[in-house]
Coordinates of C-alpha atoms in Angstrom, one line a residue:
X639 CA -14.4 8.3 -10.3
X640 CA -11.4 5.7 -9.5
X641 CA -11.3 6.5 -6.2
X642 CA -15.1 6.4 -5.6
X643 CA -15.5 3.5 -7.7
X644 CA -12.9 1.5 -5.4
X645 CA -14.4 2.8 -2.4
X646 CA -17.9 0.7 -3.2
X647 CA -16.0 -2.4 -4.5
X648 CA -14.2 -2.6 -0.8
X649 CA -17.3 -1.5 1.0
X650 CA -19.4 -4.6 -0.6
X651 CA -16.4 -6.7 0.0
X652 CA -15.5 -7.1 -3.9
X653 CA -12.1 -6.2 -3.5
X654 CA -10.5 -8.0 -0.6
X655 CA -6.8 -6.8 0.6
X656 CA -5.1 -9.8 2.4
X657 CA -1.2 -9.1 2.4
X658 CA -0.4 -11.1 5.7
X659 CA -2.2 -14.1 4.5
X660 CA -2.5 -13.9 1.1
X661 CA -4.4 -15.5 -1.8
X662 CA -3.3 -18.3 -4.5
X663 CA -4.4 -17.6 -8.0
X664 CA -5.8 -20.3 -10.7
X665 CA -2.0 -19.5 -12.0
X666 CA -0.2 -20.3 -9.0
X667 CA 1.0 -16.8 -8.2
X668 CA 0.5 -15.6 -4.6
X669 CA -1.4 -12.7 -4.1
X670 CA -2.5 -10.2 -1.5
X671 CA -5.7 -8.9 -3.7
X672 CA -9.0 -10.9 -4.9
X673 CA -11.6 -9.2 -7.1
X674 CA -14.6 -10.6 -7.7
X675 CA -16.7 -7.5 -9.4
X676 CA -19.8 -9.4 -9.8
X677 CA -20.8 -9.3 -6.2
X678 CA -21.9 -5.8 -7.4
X679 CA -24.3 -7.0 -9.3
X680 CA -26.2 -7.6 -5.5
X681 CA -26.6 -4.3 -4.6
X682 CA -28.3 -1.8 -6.4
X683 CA -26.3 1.4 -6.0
X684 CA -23.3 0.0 -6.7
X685 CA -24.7 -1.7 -9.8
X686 CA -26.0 1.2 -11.0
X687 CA -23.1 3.5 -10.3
X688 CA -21.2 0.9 -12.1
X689 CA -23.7 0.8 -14.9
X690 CA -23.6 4.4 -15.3
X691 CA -19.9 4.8 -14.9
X692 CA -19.3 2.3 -17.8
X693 CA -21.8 4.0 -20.4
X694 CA -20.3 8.1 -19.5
X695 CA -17.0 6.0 -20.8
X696 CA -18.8 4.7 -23.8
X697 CA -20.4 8.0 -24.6
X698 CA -17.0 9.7 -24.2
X699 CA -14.7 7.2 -25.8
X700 CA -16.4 5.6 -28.4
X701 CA -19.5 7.8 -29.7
X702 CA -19.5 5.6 -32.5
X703 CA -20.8 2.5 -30.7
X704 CA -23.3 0.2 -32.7
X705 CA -23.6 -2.5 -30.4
X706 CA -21.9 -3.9 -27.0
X707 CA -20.1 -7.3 -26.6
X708 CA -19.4 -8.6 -22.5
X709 CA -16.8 -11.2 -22.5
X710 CA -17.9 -14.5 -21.1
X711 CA -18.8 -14.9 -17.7
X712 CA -18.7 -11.8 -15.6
X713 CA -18.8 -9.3 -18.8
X714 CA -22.3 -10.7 -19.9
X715 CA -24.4 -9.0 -17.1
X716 CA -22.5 -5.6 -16.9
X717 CA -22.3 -5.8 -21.0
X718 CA -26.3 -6.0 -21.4
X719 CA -26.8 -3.4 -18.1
X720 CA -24.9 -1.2 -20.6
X721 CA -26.8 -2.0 -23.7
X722 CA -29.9 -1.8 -22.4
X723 CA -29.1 1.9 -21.3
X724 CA -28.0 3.5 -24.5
X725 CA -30.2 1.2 -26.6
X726 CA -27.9 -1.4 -28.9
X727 CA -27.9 -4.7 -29.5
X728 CA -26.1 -7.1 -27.2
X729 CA -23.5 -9.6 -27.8
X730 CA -21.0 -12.0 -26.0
X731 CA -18.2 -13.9 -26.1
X732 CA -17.7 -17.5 -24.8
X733 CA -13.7 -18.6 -23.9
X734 CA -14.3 -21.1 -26.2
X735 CA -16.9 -22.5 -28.9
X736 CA -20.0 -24.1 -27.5
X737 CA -19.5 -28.1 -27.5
X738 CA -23.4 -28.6 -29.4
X739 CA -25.7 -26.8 -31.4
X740 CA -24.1 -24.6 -33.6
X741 CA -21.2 -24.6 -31.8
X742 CA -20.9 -20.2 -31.2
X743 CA -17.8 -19.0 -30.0
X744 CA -20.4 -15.3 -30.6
X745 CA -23.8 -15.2 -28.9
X746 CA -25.9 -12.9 -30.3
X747 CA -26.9 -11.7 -33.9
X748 CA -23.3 -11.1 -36.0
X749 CA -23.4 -8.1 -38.1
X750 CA -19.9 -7.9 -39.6
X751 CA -18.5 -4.3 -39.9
X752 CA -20.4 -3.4 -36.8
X753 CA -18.5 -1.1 -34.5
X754 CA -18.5 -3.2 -31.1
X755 CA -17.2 -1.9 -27.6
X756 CA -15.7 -4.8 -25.4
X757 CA -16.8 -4.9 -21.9
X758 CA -15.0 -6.9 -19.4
X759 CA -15.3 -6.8 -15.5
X760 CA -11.4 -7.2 -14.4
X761 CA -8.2 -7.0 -16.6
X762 CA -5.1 -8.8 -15.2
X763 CA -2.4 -9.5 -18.1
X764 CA -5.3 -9.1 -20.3
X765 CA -5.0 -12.3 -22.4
X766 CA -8.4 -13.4 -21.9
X767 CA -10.0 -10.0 -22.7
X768 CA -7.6 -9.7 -25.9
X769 CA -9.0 -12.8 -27.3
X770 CA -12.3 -11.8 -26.8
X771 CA -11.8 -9.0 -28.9
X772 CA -9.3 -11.0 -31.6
X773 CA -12.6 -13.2 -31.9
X774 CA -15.0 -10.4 -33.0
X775 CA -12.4 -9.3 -35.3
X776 CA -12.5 -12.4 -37.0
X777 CA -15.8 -12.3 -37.0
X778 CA -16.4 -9.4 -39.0
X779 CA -16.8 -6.6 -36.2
X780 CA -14.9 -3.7 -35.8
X781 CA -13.6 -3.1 -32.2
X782 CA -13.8 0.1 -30.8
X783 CA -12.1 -0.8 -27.5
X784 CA -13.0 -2.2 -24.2
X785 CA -14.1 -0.6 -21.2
X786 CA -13.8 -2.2 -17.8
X787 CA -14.2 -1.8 -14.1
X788 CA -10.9 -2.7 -12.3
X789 CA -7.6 -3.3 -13.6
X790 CA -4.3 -4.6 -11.5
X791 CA -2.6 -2.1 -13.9
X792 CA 0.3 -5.2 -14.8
X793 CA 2.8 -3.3 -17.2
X794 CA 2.2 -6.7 -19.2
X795 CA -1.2 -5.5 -19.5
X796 CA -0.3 -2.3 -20.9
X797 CA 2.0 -3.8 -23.4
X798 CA -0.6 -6.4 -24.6
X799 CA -3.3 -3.7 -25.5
X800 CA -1.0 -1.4 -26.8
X801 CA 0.4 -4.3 -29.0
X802 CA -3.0 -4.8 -29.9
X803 CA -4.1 -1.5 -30.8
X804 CA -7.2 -1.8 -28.9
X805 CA -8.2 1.2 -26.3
X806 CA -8.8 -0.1 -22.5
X807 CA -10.6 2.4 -20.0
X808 CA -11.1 1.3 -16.7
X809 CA -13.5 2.6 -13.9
X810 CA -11.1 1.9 -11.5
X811 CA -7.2 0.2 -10.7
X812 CA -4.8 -0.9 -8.4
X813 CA -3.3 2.3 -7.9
X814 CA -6.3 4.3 -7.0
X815 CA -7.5 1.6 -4.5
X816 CA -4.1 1.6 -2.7
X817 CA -4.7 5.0 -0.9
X818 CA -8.3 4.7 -0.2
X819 CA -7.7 1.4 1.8
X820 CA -5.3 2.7 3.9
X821 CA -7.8 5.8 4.1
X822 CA -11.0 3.6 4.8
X823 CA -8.9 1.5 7.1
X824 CA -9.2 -1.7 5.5
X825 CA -5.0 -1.6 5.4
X826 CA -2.4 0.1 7.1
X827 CA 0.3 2.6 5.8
X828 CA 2.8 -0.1 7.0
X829 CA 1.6 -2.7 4.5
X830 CA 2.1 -0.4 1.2
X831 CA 5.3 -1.5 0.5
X832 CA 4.5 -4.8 0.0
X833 CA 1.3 -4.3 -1.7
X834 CA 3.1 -2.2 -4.0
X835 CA 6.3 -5.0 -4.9
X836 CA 3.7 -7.3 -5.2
X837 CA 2.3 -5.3 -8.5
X838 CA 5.5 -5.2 -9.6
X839 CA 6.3 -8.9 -10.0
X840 CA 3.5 -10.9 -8.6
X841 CA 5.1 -14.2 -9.4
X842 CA 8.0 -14.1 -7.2
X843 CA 6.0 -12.1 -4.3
X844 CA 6.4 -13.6 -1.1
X845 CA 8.6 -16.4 -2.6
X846 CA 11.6 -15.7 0.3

């Protein structure tokens, strides 16, 4: 499934390898990868592969799903894909509390002890997606755990959700894409190295 999974996000152009001319992150970091999953949302088989990818790792992971929360902005879409499959109510999560109204940082009807699954679209150092699931804790859900399609696979990212306690299963990752790149063509073998120091401390890649 990684490996198949990878091989539609690079054939829709979602994942884009760039190691000679690589890309700047909001962070500042310099990096050879961009991964903008919602461009799957455009065509239909790779949607719905997606789709059902995501709810065979709900099913096996966390039978005991009552309802399924996406993580504001590119979880929403995916998230209620997902709940409208297996039938549960929907939910999300804004980064921050809406500035009018009533102000939600939760969209959706909030049922505390409800068991909730977290769906997110891409996992870097997973802060973002951590707080997303700290906030439904403190709203009275229970997380389950999160399911997503592509991860970088940072050790930091490991660490954080282990820290946590909360489960992460990912469609896809970093290194299951590597191979099928070079395989597809869309890299060369000579270019591995690189791409593969570049996981291992993206902050100082390319800095010499």
């Amino acid at each position: 499934m990684a490996a198949e999974v990878a091989d539609k996000l690079l054939e829709i152009q979602a994942i884009r390898l760039q190691p000679t001319k690589p890309f700047t992150w909001a962070s500042g970091w310099k990096s050879p990868i961009y991964c903008d999953n919602r461009l799957s949302l455009s065509f239909p088989p790779v949607r719905n592969l997606i789709r059902d990818s995501l709810v065979e790792s709900i099913q096996h992971f966390f039978q005991n799903a009552e309802a399924i929360a996406g993580v504001a902005t590119a979880g929403i879409p995916q998230g209620a894909l997902i709940a409208n499959e297996l039938g549960l109510p929907f939910i999300y999560v804004r980064s921050k509390p809406k500035g009018h109204g009533m102000e939600n940082m939760i969209e959706g009807q909030v049922v505390p002890g409800q068991k909730v699954v977290v769906v997110e679209d891409l996992v870097s150092t997973g802060g973002s997606s951590l707080k997303a699931a700290e906030d439904l804790k403190k709203a009275g859900f229970e997380v389950l755990g999160m399911v997503a399609i592509f991860s970088y696979g940072f050790p930091i990212a490991d660490e954080n959700f282990t820290n946590a306690g909360i489960k992460l299963v990912c469609l896809s990752h970093y290194d299951a894409l590597l191979p099928r790149a070079v395989a597809k063509k869309y890299i060369t073998s000579e270019t591995l190295d690189s791409l593969s120091e570049w996981r291992k401390d993206p902050g100082n890649w390319m800095k010499d």
